[in-house]
Amino acid sequence: MSDRNLVARPDRNLAMELVRATEAAAIRAVPFIGKGDKLAADGAAVDAMRAFLGTVEFDGVVVIGEGEKDHAPMLFNGEHVGTGRGPQADIAVDPIDGTSMTAQGRQNALAMIAASDRGSMLDASTVFYMDKLVADDRGHGVISLDQSIGDNIRELAKAKGKPVGEMVVAVLDRPRHEPLIEEIRAAGAGTRILLDGDVAGGINAARHGTRIDICVGKGGSPEGVMTACAIKALGGFIEGRLAPSDDAERARGEAAGLVFDRILSADDLVAGDNTMFIATGVTDGGLVDGVRLLGDTIRTESVALRSRSGTFRRIVSEHIADRWL
């Protein structure tokens, strides 16, 4: 191995700066966990994320601002964030992925940001849903949205060298997925039913050594783009296909330049090799622990994924509680 390969020239890691914004959003959401008011939780998280994004040395434009589906408080599409100095970036934000789970005190709520070079991120905000299929690197050339879920399970099991009966497929718990769940079980695989949070499900499907082999189903298009940013850092497999709810939504998507009825690759969802994904746990989940209030400290757990360096970092932070009161 050459010296050039042994020592890479260090560069700035924007993901490690953006984690402060997801930490802030998660911490500010804590008083609303289990209190039944998802808009209040989302509003507190949005305000905290916006404030901390304003301190980051970059010129960010919100391509996907979560909240439009339910008129929640939001960082709006087209909003500029950051100091305006430094690298230009597209960002997708979800101050709380799982506002209902937060309000109900359930698991798997996250504060999330994805980022990529300016002009590289698909703006899928006019179409709320897409079909998604995610797996680890062994899915490349093996599985596809064009195949049945049974064929995908069997082919990926063969590529992984494991019995079909040991395969686990993550699916959102939605009435629309009842036939899909029946097909998965008929193929002989097990299911991991997600109350919400298919981003975390997709990331765990793309990582080696987790209990999820595939994450599949119809979920949010914004979350699909954010997942793609993470999957690129993991070298995993992702496909998407836009799924408009009606003709009016399809027309809005076409007017925005979106292409329907074809499979979108990871590069279609976010181009280039400089993607980042950052998430902090609000409540406990399979990807990260939620915020812990420990007397005079607040503990957060986050992940920061970056495609350029091919890294998955787990960040545990302790914050002086007085600074947040």
mmCIF file of C-alpha atoms in Angstrom:
data_model
loop_
_atom_site.group_PDB
_atom_site.id
_atom_site.type_symbol
_atom_site.label_atom_id
_atom_site.label_comp_id
_atom_site.label_asym_id
_atom_site.label_seq_id
_atom_site.Cartn_x
_atom_site.Cartn_y
_atom_site.Cartn_z
ATOM 1 C CA MET A 1 0.000 0.000 0.000
ATOM 2 C CA SER A 2 1.385 3.403 -0.948
ATOM 3 C CA ASP A 3 2.025 6.275 1.443
ATOM 4 C CA ARG A 4 -0.710 8.149 -0.379
ATOM 5 C CA ASN A 5 -3.235 5.491 0.604
ATOM 6 C CA LEU A 6 -1.969 5.251 4.179
ATOM 7 C CA VAL A 7 -2.404 8.928 4.971
ATOM 8 C CA ALA A 8 -5.312 10.864 3.465
ATOM 9 C CA ARG A 9 -5.154 14.626 3.398
ATOM 10 C CA PRO A 10 -7.559 15.849 6.095
ATOM 11 C CA ASP A 11 -10.450 18.046 5.047
ATOM 12 C CA ARG A 12 -13.262 19.793 6.814
ATOM 13 C CA ASN A 13 -16.032 17.552 8.072
ATOM 14 C CA LEU A 14 -19.260 19.542 7.909
ATOM 15 C CA ALA A 15 -21.199 16.609 9.346
ATOM 16 C CA MET A 16 -19.438 17.012 12.682
ATOM 17 C CA GLU A 17 -20.584 20.630 12.835
ATOM 18 C CA LEU A 18 -24.174 19.877 11.817
ATOM 19 C CA VAL A 19 -24.553 17.381 14.665
ATOM 20 C CA ARG A 20 -24.908 20.327 17.053
ATOM 21 C CA ALA A 21 -28.147 21.251 15.288
ATOM 22 C CA THR A 22 -29.662 17.765 15.597
ATOM 23 C CA GLU A 23 -28.561 17.568 19.238
ATOM 24 C CA ALA A 24 -30.274 20.897 19.937
ATOM 25 C CA ALA A 25 -33.500 19.826 18.223
ATOM 26 C CA ALA A 26 -33.581 16.554 20.176
ATOM 27 C CA ILE A 27 -32.939 18.231 23.526
ATOM 28 C CA ARG A 28 -35.599 20.884 22.979
ATOM 29 C CA ALA A 29 -38.163 18.196 22.122
ATOM 30 C CA VAL A 30 -37.700 16.373 25.438
ATOM 31 C CA PRO A 31 -40.285 18.346 27.481
ATOM 32 C CA PHE A 32 -42.936 17.283 24.968
ATOM 33 C CA ILE A 33 -42.251 13.543 24.983
ATOM 34 C CA GLY A 34 -45.456 11.719 25.889
ATOM 35 C CA LYS A 35 -47.442 14.941 26.300
ATOM 36 C CA GLY A 36 -49.704 14.439 23.279
ATOM 37 C CA ASP A 37 -48.870 17.677 21.432
ATOM 38 C CA LYS A 38 -46.854 16.822 18.335
ATOM 39 C CA LEU A 39 -46.982 20.354 16.888
ATOM 40 C CA ALA A 40 -45.501 21.827 20.067
ATOM 41 C CA ALA A 41 -42.721 19.242 19.994
ATOM 42 C CA ASP A 42 -42.012 19.913 16.327
ATOM 43 C CA GLY A 43 -42.085 23.673 16.845
ATOM 44 C CA ALA A 44 -39.529 23.531 19.644
ATOM 45 C CA ALA A 45 -37.263 21.268 17.587
ATOM 46 C CA VAL A 46 -37.558 23.477 14.480
ATOM 47 C CA ASP A 47 -36.646 26.625 16.414
ATOM 48 C CA ALA A 48 -33.617 24.945 17.993
ATOM 49 C CA MET A 49 -32.392 23.447 14.731
ATOM 50 C CA ARG A 50 -32.768 26.741 12.864
ATOM 51 C CA ALA A 51 -30.860 28.634 15.566
ATOM 52 C CA PHE A 52 -27.924 26.215 15.571
ATOM 53 C CA LEU A 53 -27.811 25.913 11.773
ATOM 54 C CA GLY A 54 -27.360 29.677 11.716
ATOM 55 C CA THR A 55 -23.994 29.298 13.460
ATOM 56 C CA VAL A 56 -22.501 26.777 11.008
ATOM 57 C CA GLU A 57 -19.908 28.097 8.533
ATOM 58 C CA PHE A 58 -21.618 27.093 5.312
ATOM 59 C CA ASP A 59 -24.135 28.348 2.756
ATOM 60 C CA GLY A 60 -27.002 25.902 2.999
ATOM 61 C CA VAL A 61 -30.289 25.881 1.096
ATOM 62 C CA VAL A 62 -33.174 23.769 2.374
ATOM 63 C CA VAL A 63 -34.210 21.576 -0.555
ATOM 64 C CA ILE A 64 -36.482 19.418 1.573
ATOM 65 C CA GLY A 65 -38.121 21.043 4.573
ATOM 66 C CA GLU A 66 -40.223 18.614 6.537
ATOM 67 C CA GLY A 67 -43.675 19.742 7.662
ATOM 68 C CA GLU A 68 -45.563 20.425 4.462
ATOM 69 C CA LYS A 69 -47.545 17.196 4.701
ATOM 70 C CA ASP A 70 -49.341 18.220 7.878
ATOM 71 C CA HIS A 71 -48.861 22.009 8.017
ATOM 72 C CA ALA A 72 -46.507 21.600 10.950
ATOM 73 C CA PRO A 73 -43.902 24.186 11.948
ATOM 74 C CA MET A 74 -41.052 23.843 9.507
ATOM 75 C CA LEU A 75 -37.809 24.947 7.998
ATOM 76 C CA PHE A 76 -39.265 25.901 4.635
ATOM 77 C CA ASN A 77 -38.093 24.883 1.179
ATOM 78 C CA GLY A 78 -35.677 27.447 -0.242
ATOM 79 C CA GLU A 79 -34.694 28.831 3.153
ATOM 80 C CA HIS A 80 -31.009 29.745 3.436
ATOM 81 C CA VAL A 81 -29.276 28.560 6.574
ATOM 82 C CA GLY A 82 -25.760 28.901 7.903
ATOM 83 C CA THR A 83 -23.488 31.918 7.975
ATOM 84 C CA GLY A 84 -23.463 32.183 4.175
ATOM 85 C CA ARG A 85 -19.723 31.580 4.152
ATOM 86 C CA GLY A 86 -17.968 28.343 3.308
ATOM 87 C CA PRO A 87 -19.156 25.374 1.240
ATOM 88 C CA GLN A 88 -22.426 25.590 -0.650
ATOM 89 C CA ALA A 89 -24.765 22.731 0.182
ATOM 90 C CA ASP A 90 -28.232 21.348 -0.335
ATOM 91 C CA ILE A 91 -29.801 20.185 2.891
ATOM 92 C CA ALA A 92 -32.822 18.139 3.863
ATOM 93 C CA VAL A 93 -34.104 18.549 7.388
ATOM 94 C CA ASP A 94 -36.505 16.780 9.682
ATOM 95 C CA PRO A 95 -36.279 18.321 13.155
ATOM 96 C CA ILE A 96 -38.314 15.366 14.431
ATOM 97 C CA ASP A 97 -38.819 12.280 12.308
ATOM 98 C CA GLY A 98 -41.657 10.815 14.335
ATOM 99 C CA THR A 99 -43.576 13.713 15.856
ATOM 100 C CA SER A 100 -46.490 11.430 16.718
ATOM 101 C CA MET A 101 -44.124 8.961 18.379
ATOM 102 C CA THR A 102 -42.615 11.799 20.399
ATOM 103 C CA ALA A 103 -46.046 13.026 21.474
ATOM 104 C CA GLN A 104 -47.058 9.499 22.449
ATOM 105 C CA GLY A 105 -43.771 8.656 24.174
ATOM 106 C CA ARG A 106 -42.941 5.879 21.726
ATOM 107 C CA GLN A 107 -39.559 4.772 20.426
ATOM 108 C CA ASN A 108 -37.557 5.641 17.290
ATOM 109 C CA ALA A 109 -38.051 9.425 17.065
ATOM 110 C CA LEU A 110 -35.025 11.176 15.547
ATOM 111 C CA ALA A 111 -33.808 14.679 14.750
ATOM 112 C CA MET A 112 -32.204 14.482 11.291
ATOM 113 C CA ILE A 113 -30.256 16.478 8.714
ATOM 114 C CA ALA A 114 -28.880 15.317 5.352
ATOM 115 C CA ALA A 115 -26.515 17.393 3.233
ATOM 116 C CA SER A 116 -24.804 17.231 -0.152
ATOM 117 C CA ASP A 117 -23.128 19.547 -2.633
ATOM 118 C CA ARG A 118 -25.258 22.364 -4.035
ATOM 119 C CA GLY A 119 -27.543 21.215 -6.820
ATOM 120 C CA SER A 120 -27.077 17.494 -6.164
ATOM 121 C CA MET A 121 -30.174 16.634 -4.107
ATOM 122 C CA LEU A 122 -33.445 15.635 -5.744
ATOM 123 C CA ASP A 123 -36.254 17.994 -4.760
ATOM 124 C CA ALA A 124 -39.095 15.528 -4.344
ATOM 125 C CA SER A 125 -41.170 17.812 -2.132
ATOM 126 C CA THR A 126 -44.140 17.989 -4.545
ATOM 127 C CA VAL A 127 -44.742 14.229 -4.291
ATOM 128 C CA PHE A 128 -45.044 13.011 -0.725
ATOM 129 C CA TYR A 129 -44.505 9.261 -1.203
ATOM 130 C CA MET A 130 -42.207 6.854 -2.968
ATOM 131 C CA ASP A 131 -41.705 3.103 -3.057
ATOM 132 C CA LYS A 132 -38.324 2.267 -1.515
ATOM 133 C CA LEU A 133 -36.056 -0.751 -1.357
ATOM 134 C CA VAL A 134 -32.893 -0.716 0.779
ATOM 135 C CA ALA A 135 -30.239 -3.324 1.582
ATOM 136 C CA ASP A 136 -26.499 -3.527 2.147
ATOM 137 C CA ASP A 137 -23.849 -3.628 -0.582
ATOM 138 C CA ARG A 138 -24.740 -7.219 -1.466
ATOM 139 C CA GLY A 139 -27.991 -5.949 -2.950
ATOM 140 C CA HIS A 140 -26.264 -4.357 -5.940
ATOM 141 C CA GLY A 141 -27.175 -6.229 -9.125
ATOM 142 C CA VAL A 142 -29.226 -8.705 -7.104
ATOM 143 C CA ILE A 143 -32.467 -7.040 -5.967
ATOM 144 C CA SER A 144 -34.727 -4.457 -7.605
ATOM 145 C CA LEU A 145 -38.105 -2.778 -7.299
ATOM 146 C CA ASP A 146 -38.910 -4.452 -10.622
ATOM 147 C CA GLN A 147 -38.804 -7.861 -8.901
ATOM 148 C CA SER A 148 -41.349 -9.310 -6.500
ATOM 149 C CA ILE A 149 -40.501 -9.094 -2.815
ATOM 150 C CA GLY A 150 -40.320 -12.890 -2.723
ATOM 151 C CA ASP A 151 -37.686 -12.942 -5.475
ATOM 152 C CA ASN A 152 -35.771 -10.146 -3.753
ATOM 153 C CA ILE A 153 -35.718 -12.043 -0.479
ATOM 154 C CA ARG A 154 -34.549 -15.265 -2.124
ATOM 155 C CA GLU A 155 -31.865 -13.596 -4.255
ATOM 156 C CA LEU A 156 -30.468 -11.511 -1.415
ATOM 157 C CA ALA A 157 -30.473 -14.523 0.915
ATOM 158 C CA LYS A 158 -28.396 -16.379 -1.682
ATOM 159 C CA ALA A 159 -25.979 -13.437 -1.993
ATOM 160 C CA LYS A 160 -25.645 -13.273 1.795
ATOM 161 C CA GLY A 161 -25.248 -17.015 2.160
ATOM 162 C CA LYS A 162 -28.065 -17.399 4.681
ATOM 163 C CA PRO A 163 -31.356 -19.314 4.723
ATOM 164 C CA VAL A 164 -34.475 -17.488 3.607
ATOM 165 C CA GLY A 165 -36.023 -18.326 6.965
ATOM 166 C CA GLU A 166 -33.405 -16.159 8.691
ATOM 167 C CA MET A 167 -34.078 -13.111 6.520
ATOM 168 C CA VAL A 168 -35.764 -10.153 8.249
ATOM 169 C CA VAL A 169 -37.590 -7.446 6.289
ATOM 170 C CA ALA A 170 -38.513 -4.089 7.828
ATOM 171 C CA VAL A 171 -41.834 -2.560 6.770
ATOM 172 C CA LEU A 172 -43.803 0.428 8.037
ATOM 173 C CA ASP A 173 -46.964 -0.518 9.910
ATOM 174 C CA ARG A 174 -49.514 0.883 7.466
ATOM 175 C CA PRO A 175 -52.741 -0.605 6.036
ATOM 176 C CA ARG A 176 -51.308 -0.192 2.527
ATOM 177 C CA HIS A 177 -48.556 -2.662 3.418
ATOM 178 C CA GLU A 178 -50.786 -5.549 4.515
ATOM 179 C CA PRO A 179 -50.465 -7.393 1.156
ATOM 180 C CA LEU A 180 -46.691 -6.772 1.166
ATOM 181 C CA ILE A 181 -46.341 -8.204 4.662
ATOM 182 C CA GLU A 182 -48.302 -11.296 3.604
ATOM 183 C CA GLU A 183 -45.950 -11.769 0.614
ATOM 184 C CA ILE A 184 -42.869 -11.460 2.819
ATOM 185 C CA ARG A 185 -44.145 -14.086 5.240
ATOM 186 C CA ALA A 186 -45.315 -16.334 2.401
ATOM 187 C CA ALA A 187 -41.740 -16.266 1.057
ATOM 188 C CA GLY A 188 -40.601 -17.631 4.423
ATOM 189 C CA ALA A 189 -38.930 -14.486 5.785
ATOM 190 C CA GLY A 190 -39.686 -12.673 9.022
ATOM 191 C CA THR A 191 -40.861 -9.104 9.376
ATOM 192 C CA ARG A 192 -39.801 -6.197 11.536
ATOM 193 C CA ILE A 193 -42.859 -3.945 11.706
ATOM 194 C CA LEU A 194 -41.946 -0.276 12.150
ATOM 195 C CA LEU A 195 -44.470 2.048 13.755
ATOM 196 C CA ASP A 196 -42.653 4.876 12.022
ATOM 197 C CA GLY A 197 -39.133 5.819 11.007
ATOM 198 C CA ASP A 198 -38.197 4.024 7.804
ATOM 199 C CA VAL A 199 -35.011 6.117 7.589
ATOM 200 C CA ALA A 200 -33.555 4.305 10.594
ATOM 201 C CA GLY A 201 -34.894 1.053 9.178
ATOM 202 C CA GLY A 202 -33.143 1.710 5.880
ATOM 203 C CA ILE A 203 -29.842 2.572 7.552
ATOM 204 C CA ASN A 204 -29.932 -0.613 9.609
ATOM 205 C CA ALA A 205 -30.727 -2.638 6.475
ATOM 206 C CA ALA A 206 -27.662 -1.156 4.767
ATOM 207 C CA ARG A 207 -25.273 -1.888 7.647
ATOM 208 C CA HIS A 208 -23.547 -5.207 8.104
ATOM 209 C CA GLY A 209 -24.209 -7.010 11.363
ATOM 210 C CA THR A 210 -27.723 -5.740 12.075
ATOM 211 C CA ARG A 211 -30.865 -7.856 12.328
ATOM 212 C CA ILE A 212 -32.548 -6.214 9.305
ATOM 213 C CA ASP A 213 -31.743 -7.469 5.798
ATOM 214 C CA ILE A 214 -34.163 -5.406 3.701
ATOM 215 C CA CYS A 215 -36.254 -2.302 4.287
ATOM 216 C CA VAL A 216 -39.096 -2.009 1.798
ATOM 217 C CA GLY A 217 -42.407 -0.262 1.237
ATOM 218 C CA LYS A 218 -44.043 3.045 0.460
ATOM 219 C CA GLY A 219 -42.891 5.922 2.655
ATOM 220 C CA GLY A 220 -42.080 9.602 2.498
ATOM 221 C CA SER A 221 -40.182 10.898 -0.529
ATOM 222 C CA PRO A 222 -38.214 13.398 1.577
ATOM 223 C CA GLU A 223 -37.165 10.555 3.857
ATOM 224 C CA GLY A 224 -36.126 8.578 0.772
ATOM 225 C CA VAL A 225 -33.705 11.301 -0.278
ATOM 226 C CA MET A 226 -32.329 11.563 3.259
ATOM 227 C CA THR A 227 -31.902 7.799 3.407
ATOM 228 C CA ALA A 228 -29.978 7.883 0.120
ATOM 229 C CA CYS A 229 -27.489 10.335 1.647
ATOM 230 C CA ALA A 230 -26.836 7.830 4.431
ATOM 231 C CA ILE A 231 -26.767 4.783 2.163
ATOM 232 C CA LYS A 232 -24.047 6.346 0.000
ATOM 233 C CA ALA A 233 -21.866 6.666 3.081
ATOM 234 C CA LEU A 234 -22.411 2.980 3.835
ATOM 235 C CA GLY A 235 -21.896 1.730 0.282
ATOM 236 C CA GLY A 236 -25.332 0.153 0.481
ATOM 237 C CA PHE A 237 -28.134 -0.325 -2.022
ATOM 238 C CA ILE A 238 -31.219 1.859 -2.438
ATOM 239 C CA GLU A 239 -33.859 2.251 -5.116
ATOM 240 C CA GLY A 240 -36.906 4.501 -5.151
ATOM 241 C CA ARG A 241 -39.902 5.095 -7.375
ATOM 242 C CA LEU A 242 -42.167 8.097 -6.944
ATOM 243 C CA ALA A 243 -45.730 7.168 -5.992
ATOM 244 C CA PRO A 244 -48.159 10.100 -6.406
ATOM 245 C CA SER A 245 -51.403 9.786 -4.484
ATOM 246 C CA ASP A 246 -53.583 11.159 -7.276
ATOM 247 C CA ASP A 247 -53.518 12.829 -10.696
ATOM 248 C CA ALA A 248 -53.243 16.310 -9.172
ATOM 249 C CA GLU A 249 -50.111 15.368 -7.237
ATOM 250 C CA ARG A 250 -48.641 13.723 -10.314
ATOM 251 C CA ALA A 251 -49.290 16.899 -12.312
ATOM 252 C CA ARG A 252 -47.544 19.003 -9.649
ATOM 253 C CA GLY A 253 -44.589 16.646 -9.758
ATOM 254 C CA GLU A 254 -44.376 16.758 -13.540
ATOM 255 C CA ALA A 255 -44.526 20.557 -13.443
ATOM 256 C CA ALA A 256 -41.588 20.469 -11.020
ATOM 257 C CA GLY A 257 -39.603 18.287 -13.447
ATOM 258 C CA LEU A 258 -39.948 14.977 -11.627
ATOM 259 C CA VAL A 259 -39.900 11.754 -13.627
ATOM 260 C CA PHE A 260 -42.418 9.033 -12.857
ATOM 261 C CA ASP A 261 -42.756 5.338 -13.636
ATOM 262 C CA ARG A 262 -39.038 4.606 -13.501
ATOM 263 C CA ILE A 263 -36.698 3.413 -10.828
ATOM 264 C CA LEU A 264 -34.515 6.036 -9.168
ATOM 265 C CA SER A 265 -31.022 4.950 -8.171
ATOM 266 C CA ALA A 266 -28.968 6.370 -5.322
ATOM 267 C CA ASP A 267 -27.360 8.776 -7.808
ATOM 268 C CA ASP A 268 -30.803 9.909 -8.994
ATOM 269 C CA LEU A 269 -31.827 10.677 -5.423
ATOM 270 C CA VAL A 270 -28.596 12.486 -4.567
ATOM 271 C CA ALA A 271 -25.724 12.900 -7.003
ATOM 272 C CA GLY A 272 -22.016 12.840 -6.248
ATOM 273 C CA ASP A 273 -19.785 11.347 -3.582
ATOM 274 C CA ASN A 274 -20.061 14.043 -0.941
ATOM 275 C CA THR A 275 -23.178 13.225 1.069
ATOM 276 C CA MET A 276 -23.752 13.476 4.801
ATOM 277 C CA PHE A 277 -26.421 12.215 7.156
ATOM 278 C CA ILE A 278 -26.696 13.225 10.794
ATOM 279 C CA ALA A 279 -29.262 12.055 13.350
ATOM 280 C CA THR A 280 -29.727 12.403 17.107
ATOM 281 C CA GLY A 281 -32.118 10.242 19.092
ATOM 282 C CA VAL A 282 -35.124 11.966 20.637
ATOM 283 C CA THR A 283 -36.539 8.741 22.064
ATOM 284 C CA ASP A 284 -34.798 5.361 22.259
ATOM 285 C CA GLY A 285 -34.609 3.340 19.065
ATOM 286 C CA GLY A 286 -32.762 0.725 17.087
ATOM 287 C CA LEU A 287 -30.290 3.215 15.644
ATOM 288 C CA VAL A 288 -29.516 5.485 18.615
ATOM 289 C CA ASP A 289 -30.593 6.033 22.208
ATOM 290 C CA GLY A 290 -32.854 8.919 23.064
ATOM 291 C CA VAL A 291 -32.004 11.961 25.170
ATOM 292 C CA ARG A 292 -31.201 11.202 28.814
ATOM 293 C CA LEU A 293 -31.673 13.763 31.596
ATOM 294 C CA LEU A 294 -29.047 12.857 34.194
ATOM 295 C CA GLY A 295 -29.195 15.418 36.970
ATOM 296 C CA ASP A 296 -26.925 18.264 35.971
ATOM 297 C CA THR A 297 -26.099 16.772 32.560
ATOM 298 C CA ILE A 298 -28.014 15.880 29.420
ATOM 299 C CA ARG A 299 -26.772 12.901 27.418
ATOM 300 C CA THR A 300 -27.378 12.618 23.674
ATOM 301 C CA GLU A 301 -26.438 9.935 21.178
ATOM 302 C CA SER A 302 -26.000 10.724 17.487
ATOM 303 C CA VAL A 303 -24.698 9.189 14.282
ATOM 304 C CA ALA A 304 -22.830 11.059 11.544
ATOM 305 C CA LEU A 305 -22.370 9.347 8.187
ATOM 306 C CA ARG A 306 -20.215 10.759 5.398
ATOM 307 C CA SER A 307 -19.742 9.279 1.940
ATOM 308 C CA ARG A 308 -16.514 11.054 1.009
ATOM 309 C CA SER A 309 -14.636 9.383 3.859
ATOM 310 C CA GLY A 310 -16.883 6.298 4.061
ATOM 311 C CA THR A 311 -17.383 6.746 7.788
ATOM 312 C CA PHE A 312 -20.133 5.919 10.257
ATOM 313 C CA ARG A 313 -19.482 7.757 13.511
ATOM 314 C CA ARG A 314 -21.399 7.278 16.750
ATOM 315 C CA ILE A 315 -21.246 10.362 18.960
ATOM 316 C CA VAL A 316 -22.193 10.367 22.635
ATOM 317 C CA SER A 317 -22.257 13.849 24.160
ATOM 318 C CA GLU A 318 -22.848 15.185 27.645
ATOM 319 C CA HIS A 319 -24.253 18.701 27.874
ATOM 320 C CA ILE A 320 -24.344 20.869 31.009
ATOM 321 C CA ALA A 321 -28.047 21.031 31.791
ATOM 322 C CA ASP A 322 -27.922 24.640 33.071
ATOM 323 C CA ARG A 323 -27.023 25.821 29.561
ATOM 324 C CA TRP A 324 -30.355 24.491 28.272
ATOM 325 C CA LEU A 325 -32.670 25.811 30.986
#
